[in-house]
GROMACS .gro file of C-alpha atoms in nm:
model
  269
    1MET     CA    1   9.149  12.323  11.733
    2ASN     CA    2   9.549  12.311  11.731
    3TRP     CA    3   9.688  12.126  11.381
    4ALA     CA    4   9.716  11.749  11.596
    5GLN     CA    5   9.383  11.770  11.657
    6LYS     CA    6   9.320  11.855  11.333
    7THR     CA    7   9.425  11.576  11.152
    8GLY     CA    8   9.331  11.288  11.420
    9PHE     CA    9   9.697  11.140  11.397
   10LEU     CA   10   9.761  10.992  11.767
   11PHE     CA   11  10.166  11.089  11.857
   12LEU     CA   12  10.354  10.897  12.035
   13THR     CA   13  10.680  11.036  12.129
   14LEU     CA   14  10.940  10.754  12.221
   15ASN     CA   15  11.274  10.787  12.354
   16PHE     CA   16  11.302  10.415  12.356
   17VAL     CA   17  11.131  10.107  12.198
   18PHE     CA   18  11.193   9.760  12.364
   19CYS     CA   19  11.031   9.458  12.198
   20VAL     CA   20  11.178   9.112  12.206
   21SER     CA   21  11.066   8.873  11.924
   22ASP     CA   22  11.179   8.716  11.691
   23PHE     CA   23  11.032   8.468  11.402
   24SER     CA   24  11.019   8.081  11.429
   25GLU     CA   25  11.239   8.026  11.163
   26GLU     CA   26  11.371   8.210  10.861
   27PRO     CA   27  11.121   8.219  10.572
   28SER     CA   28  11.118   8.034  10.289
   29VAL     CA   29  11.014   8.189   9.947
   30ASP     CA   30  10.865   7.881   9.746
   31SER     CA   31  10.485   7.918   9.609
   32ASP     CA   32  10.320   7.767   9.926
   33ASN     CA   33  10.434   8.067  10.142
   34ASP     CA   34  10.413   8.345   9.864
   35VAL     CA   35  10.140   8.577   9.858
   36VAL     CA   36  10.005   8.800   9.622
   37ILE     CA   37   9.799   9.115   9.652
   38PRO     CA   38   9.701   9.418   9.401
   39THR     CA   39   9.730   9.803   9.524
   40ALA     CA   40   9.705  10.069   9.394
   41SER     CA   41  10.046  10.102   9.301
   42GLY     CA   42  10.038   9.753   9.141
   43TYR     CA   43  10.100   9.384   9.234
   44LEU     CA   44  10.247   9.289   9.540
   45ARG     CA   45  10.435   8.959   9.583
   46GLY     CA   46  10.531   8.893   9.966
   47VAL     CA   47  10.594   8.594  10.179
   48ARG     CA   48  10.356   8.477  10.429
   49ILE     CA   49  10.560   8.343  10.724
   50PRO     CA   50  10.441   8.228  11.143
   51THR     CA   51  10.538   8.406  11.410
   52LYS     CA   52  10.724   8.213  11.709
   53SER     CA   53  10.380   8.198  11.867
   54GLY     CA   54  10.258   8.049  11.571
   55PHE     CA   55  10.029   8.384  11.402
   56LEU     CA   56  10.051   8.412  11.028
   57VAL     CA   57  10.173   8.724  10.892
   58ASP     CA   58  10.209   8.829  10.551
   59TYR     CA   59  10.514   9.038  10.485
   60PHE     CA   60  10.597   9.251  10.290
   61LYS     CA   61  10.950   9.411  10.267
   62GLY     CA   62  11.100   9.667  10.036
   63VAL     CA   63  10.820   9.784   9.890
   64PRO     CA   64  10.895  10.119   9.721
   65PHE     CA   65  10.724  10.467   9.799
   66ALA     CA   66  10.909  10.734   9.595
   67GLU     CA   67  11.136  10.692   9.277
   68LYS     CA   68  11.503  10.630   9.244
   69PRO     CA   69  11.595  10.987   9.472
   70ILE     CA   70  11.753  11.266   9.232
   71ARG     CA   71  12.103  11.357   9.476
   72LEU     CA   72  11.959  11.654   9.647
   73ARG     CA   73  11.634  11.669   9.508
   74LYS     CA   74  11.300  11.620   9.643
   75SER     CA   75  11.155  11.263   9.635
   76GLN     CA   76  10.887  11.185   9.400
   77LEU     CA   77  10.581  10.980   9.478
   78VAL     CA   78  10.676  10.581   9.275
   79HIS     CA   79  10.488  10.557   8.938
   80ARG     CA   80  10.249  10.219   8.964
   81TRP     CA   81  10.442   9.934   8.836
   82ASN     CA   82  10.282   9.687   8.566
   83SER     CA   83  10.458   9.391   8.656
   84VAL     CA   84  10.444   9.175   9.005
   85TYR     CA   85  10.698   9.393   9.205
   86ASN     CA   86  10.920   9.143   9.412
   87ALA     CA   87  10.863   9.266   9.791
   88GLN     CA   88  10.996   8.943   9.973
   89GLU     CA   89  11.367   9.087  10.048
   90TYR     CA   90  11.533   9.394  10.270
   91PRO     CA   91  11.548   9.659  10.099
   92PRO     CA   92  11.917   9.898  10.073
   93LYS     CA   93  12.002  10.115  10.366
   94CYS     CA   94  12.025  10.485  10.301
   95ILE     CA   95  12.405  10.570  10.324
   96PRO     CA   96  12.488  10.691  10.724
   97VAL     CA   97  12.723  10.953  10.784
   98SER     CA   98  12.990  10.721  10.864
   99ARG     CA   99  12.987  10.463  10.538
  100PRO     CA  100  13.084  10.106  10.674
  101SER     CA  101  13.314   9.917  10.501
  102ASN     CA  102  13.053   9.647  10.415
  103ASP     CA  103  12.862   9.922  10.171
  104SER     CA  104  12.696   9.647   9.951
  105GLU     CA  105  12.396   9.675  10.185
  106TYR     CA  106  12.363  10.065  10.110
  107SER     CA  107  12.259  10.275   9.853
  108GLU     CA  108  12.054  10.604   9.743
  109ASP     CA  109  11.846  10.415   9.611
  110CYS     CA  110  11.653  10.366   9.957
  111LEU     CA  111  11.334  10.486   9.971
  112TYR     CA  112  11.136  10.205  10.088
  113MET     CA  113  10.912  10.070  10.328
  114ASN     CA  114  10.854   9.724  10.478
  115ILE     CA  115  10.493   9.645  10.555
  116LEU     CA  116  10.335   9.342  10.807
  117LYS     CA  117   9.938   9.295  10.813
  118PRO     CA  118   9.789   8.970  10.940
  119SER     CA  119   9.739   8.661  10.688
  120GLY     CA  120   9.396   8.594  10.564
  121LEU     CA  121   9.154   8.883  10.599
  122ASN     CA  122   8.873   9.035  10.273
  123THR     CA  123   8.892   9.378  10.221
  124ILE     CA  124   8.618   9.432  10.448
  125ASN     CA  125   8.838   9.419  10.714
  126LYS     CA  126   8.995   9.756  10.846
  127LEU     CA  127   9.285   9.725  11.091
  128PRO     CA  128   9.487   9.988  11.314
  129VAL     CA  129   9.754  10.103  11.152
  130VAL     CA  130  10.127  10.164  11.318
  131VAL     CA  131  10.347  10.367  11.116
  132PHE     CA  132  10.749  10.346  11.280
  133ILE     CA  133  10.976  10.606  11.235
  134HIS     CA  134  11.333  10.535  11.308
  135GLY     CA  135  11.626  10.687  11.512
  136GLY     CA  136  11.982  10.773  11.459
  137GLY     CA  137  12.068  11.131  11.535
  138PHE     CA  138  11.910  11.176  11.112
  139GLN     CA  139  12.253  11.036  11.060
  140GLU     CA  140  12.246  10.658  11.062
  141GLY     CA  141  12.013  10.373  11.127
  142ASP     CA  142  11.719  10.183  10.895
  143GLY     CA  143  11.349  10.072  10.821
  144ASN     CA  144  11.459   9.716  10.878
  145ASP     CA  145  11.668   9.733  11.235
  146ALA     CA  146  11.368   9.854  11.419
  147SER     CA  147  11.301   9.444  11.469
  148CYS     CA  148  11.007   9.404  11.227
  149GLU     CA  149  10.967   9.037  11.362
  150ALA     CA  150  10.904   9.198  11.711
  151PHE     CA  151  10.639   9.413  11.550
  152ALA     CA  152  10.447   9.104  11.396
  153GLU     CA  153  10.486   8.937  11.714
  154ASN     CA  154  10.334   9.193  11.913
  155PHE     CA  155  10.108   9.418  11.698
  156VAL     CA  156  10.008   9.217  11.410
  157SER     CA  157   9.916   8.959  11.610
  158LYS     CA  158   9.704   9.176  11.804
  159GLY     CA  159   9.529   9.299  11.454
  160MET     CA  160   9.731   9.572  11.315
  161VAL     CA  161   9.944   9.674  11.031
  162VAL     CA  162  10.247   9.805  11.107
  163ILE     CA  163  10.460   9.979  10.863
  164THR     CA  164  10.857  10.091  10.916
  165ILE     CA  165  10.993  10.356  10.654
  166GLN     CA  166  11.332  10.493  10.510
  167TYR     CA  167  11.417  10.817  10.459
  168ARG     CA  168  11.760  11.013  10.367
  169LEU     CA  169  12.006  11.077  10.615
  170ALA     CA  170  12.335  11.292  10.697
  171MET     CA  171  12.450  11.488  10.412
  172LEU     CA  172  12.215  11.353  10.109
  173GLY     CA  173  11.890  11.390  10.347
  174PHE     CA  174  11.971  11.694  10.585
  175LEU     CA  175  12.214  11.928  10.349
  176SER     CA  176  12.131  12.270  10.390
  177LEU     CA  177  12.243  12.604  10.257
  178GLY     CA  178  11.961  12.751  10.419
  179CYS     CA  179  11.610  12.637  10.344
  180THR     CA  180  11.565  12.985  10.100
  181ASP     CA  181  11.817  12.788   9.877
  182PRO     CA  182  11.659  12.743   9.517
  183LEU     CA  183  11.923  12.480   9.432
  184ILE     CA  184  11.930  12.249   9.749
  185PRO     CA  185  11.613  12.212   9.947
  186CYS     CA  186  11.660  12.181  10.311
  187ASN     CA  187  11.523  11.875  10.520
  188LEU     CA  188  11.509  11.600  10.229
  189GLY     CA  189  11.481  11.380  10.476
  190LEU     CA  190  11.189  11.510  10.610
  191TRP     CA  191  11.032  11.552  10.223
  192ASP     CA  192  11.112  11.165  10.204
  193MET     CA  193  10.866  11.085  10.496
  194VAL     CA  194  10.616  11.318  10.337
  195THR     CA  195  10.627  11.098  10.071
  196ALA     CA  196  10.570  10.786  10.234
  197PHE     CA  197  10.255  10.914  10.339
  198GLN     CA  198  10.130  10.995  10.006
  199PHE     CA  199  10.215  10.603   9.902
  200ILE     CA  200  10.079  10.540  10.224
  201ASN     CA  201   9.745  10.753  10.162
  202LYS     CA  202   9.715  10.597   9.874
  203THR     CA  203   9.753  10.176   9.960
  204ILE     CA  204   9.691  10.137  10.278
  205SER     CA  205   9.327  10.042  10.216
  206ASP     CA  206   9.486   9.756  10.013
  207PHE     CA  207   9.669   9.610  10.318
  208ASN     CA  208   9.323   9.574  10.522
  209GLY     CA  209   9.428   9.940  10.710
  210ASP     CA  210   9.172  10.177  10.853
  211ILE     CA  211   9.334  10.530  10.720
  212ASN     CA  212   9.093  10.660  11.013
  213ASN     CA  213   9.230  10.509  11.300
  214MET     CA  214   9.609  10.513  11.260
  215THR     CA  215   9.920  10.581  11.494
  216LEU     CA  216  10.214  10.753  11.408
  217MET     CA  217  10.540  10.646  11.658
  218GLY     CA  218  10.916  10.728  11.631
  219HIS     CA  219  11.233  10.593  11.810
  220SER     CA  220  11.467  10.873  11.932
  221ALA     CA  221  11.551  11.107  11.555
  222GLY     CA  222  11.169  10.948  11.456
  223SER     CA  223  11.015  11.111  11.707
  224MET     CA  224  11.154  11.446  11.650
  225ALA     CA  225  11.022  11.403  11.288
  226ILE     CA  226  10.696  11.343  11.380
  227ASN     CA  227  10.709  11.714  11.623
  228THR     CA  228  10.891  11.916  11.373
  229ASN     CA  229  10.685  12.228  11.262
  230LEU     CA  230  10.721  12.062  10.872
  231TRP     CA  231  10.391  11.845  10.929
  232PRO     CA  232  10.152  12.107  10.942
  233GLU     CA  233  10.182  12.230  10.613
  234PHE     CA  234  10.097  11.850  10.436
  235GLY     CA  235   9.855  11.732  10.716
  236ASP     CA  236   9.537  11.807  10.505
  237ASP     CA  237   9.673  11.657  10.189
  238LEU     CA  238   9.833  11.373  10.309
  239LEU     CA  239   9.553  11.213  10.554
  240PRO     CA  240   9.266  11.432  10.415
  241ASP     CA  241   8.996  11.232  10.674
  242ILE     CA  242   9.064  11.140  10.926
  243PRO     CA  243   8.831  11.233  11.221
  244ASP     CA  244   8.887  11.497  11.512
  245ILE     CA  245   9.065  11.328  11.846
  246LEU     CA  246   9.224  11.447  12.149
  247VAL     CA  247   9.557  11.399  12.216
  248ASN     CA  248   9.756  11.408  12.538
  249ASN     CA  249  10.062  11.550  12.609
  250THR     CA  250  10.204  11.446  12.923
  251LYS     CA  251  10.389  11.184  12.974
  252ASP     CA  252  10.210  10.978  13.209
  253GLN     CA  253   9.905  11.020  12.938
  254LYS     CA  254  10.134  10.915  12.662
  255VAL     CA  255  10.264  10.627  12.827
  256LEU     CA  256   9.845  10.521  12.942
  257MET     CA  257   9.793  10.546  12.537
  258GLY     CA  258  10.057  10.330  12.475
  259VAL     CA  259  10.003  10.085  12.691
  260MET     CA  260   9.672  10.028  12.583
  261THR     CA  261   9.636  10.062  12.201
  262LEU     CA  262  10.025   9.943  12.177
  263GLU     CA  263  10.074   9.646  12.404
  264ALA     CA  264  10.490   9.569  12.348
  265LEU     CA  265  10.608   9.937  12.429
  266TYR     CA  266  10.826  10.063  12.688
  267PHE     CA  267  10.904  10.377  12.808
  268SER     CA  268  11.215  10.521  12.956
  269ASP     CA  269  11.258  10.824  13.171
   0.00000   0.00000   0.00000
């Protein structure tokens, strides 16, 4: 049995993801649209909004999964917060290789995820989970430009929980003097993904997600991260209870599984 079968992840390596949709309007954040849920890390305040088709989604933006990162050090799982955490605004983006002139949107404190789930469910209902890792050549990109609105319209409305994550980029995420260097660990961006999955493992049931029914999906560099040989070292610790599944590796089989489970996916050559 190979590692992918052992952990039970369904890996979809994507060259291109295309979804066209949008929310009907910018959501308000008044008390009528607020939604507060308890999680293993503390209370979260998100916003309840309709998609263009009218489906109600609970949307939690900028949920921290790690402590504020220390430069050139591995990320650490976030500690429990005591007050209600406001998750109604997109988080700062991780600093890319070429920092734009409008750098107020970027920060080294960027290890956050966005979480979307159908509204009004109780804890008995456990839903399939899709985790999306953005692309950008490990040099740019963020968890917000994955079109979370389109994920809401095309995935969450079909009864799924969707998570998009961010990780450190460029020199701050992938500077390496050799992976045996004791001062600067290599592939810090990949370690950020590991920390994100530690948080997901800890809290996903609070969002009505089924830890035994999870799809890990990536675009470009995100798909490369999924296939990296870093993951086998951590698979059993991240998601220990996922049952064995058969993972098919041919392109046609991947497309078939994608169409069956993720109706809004389109695959390029």
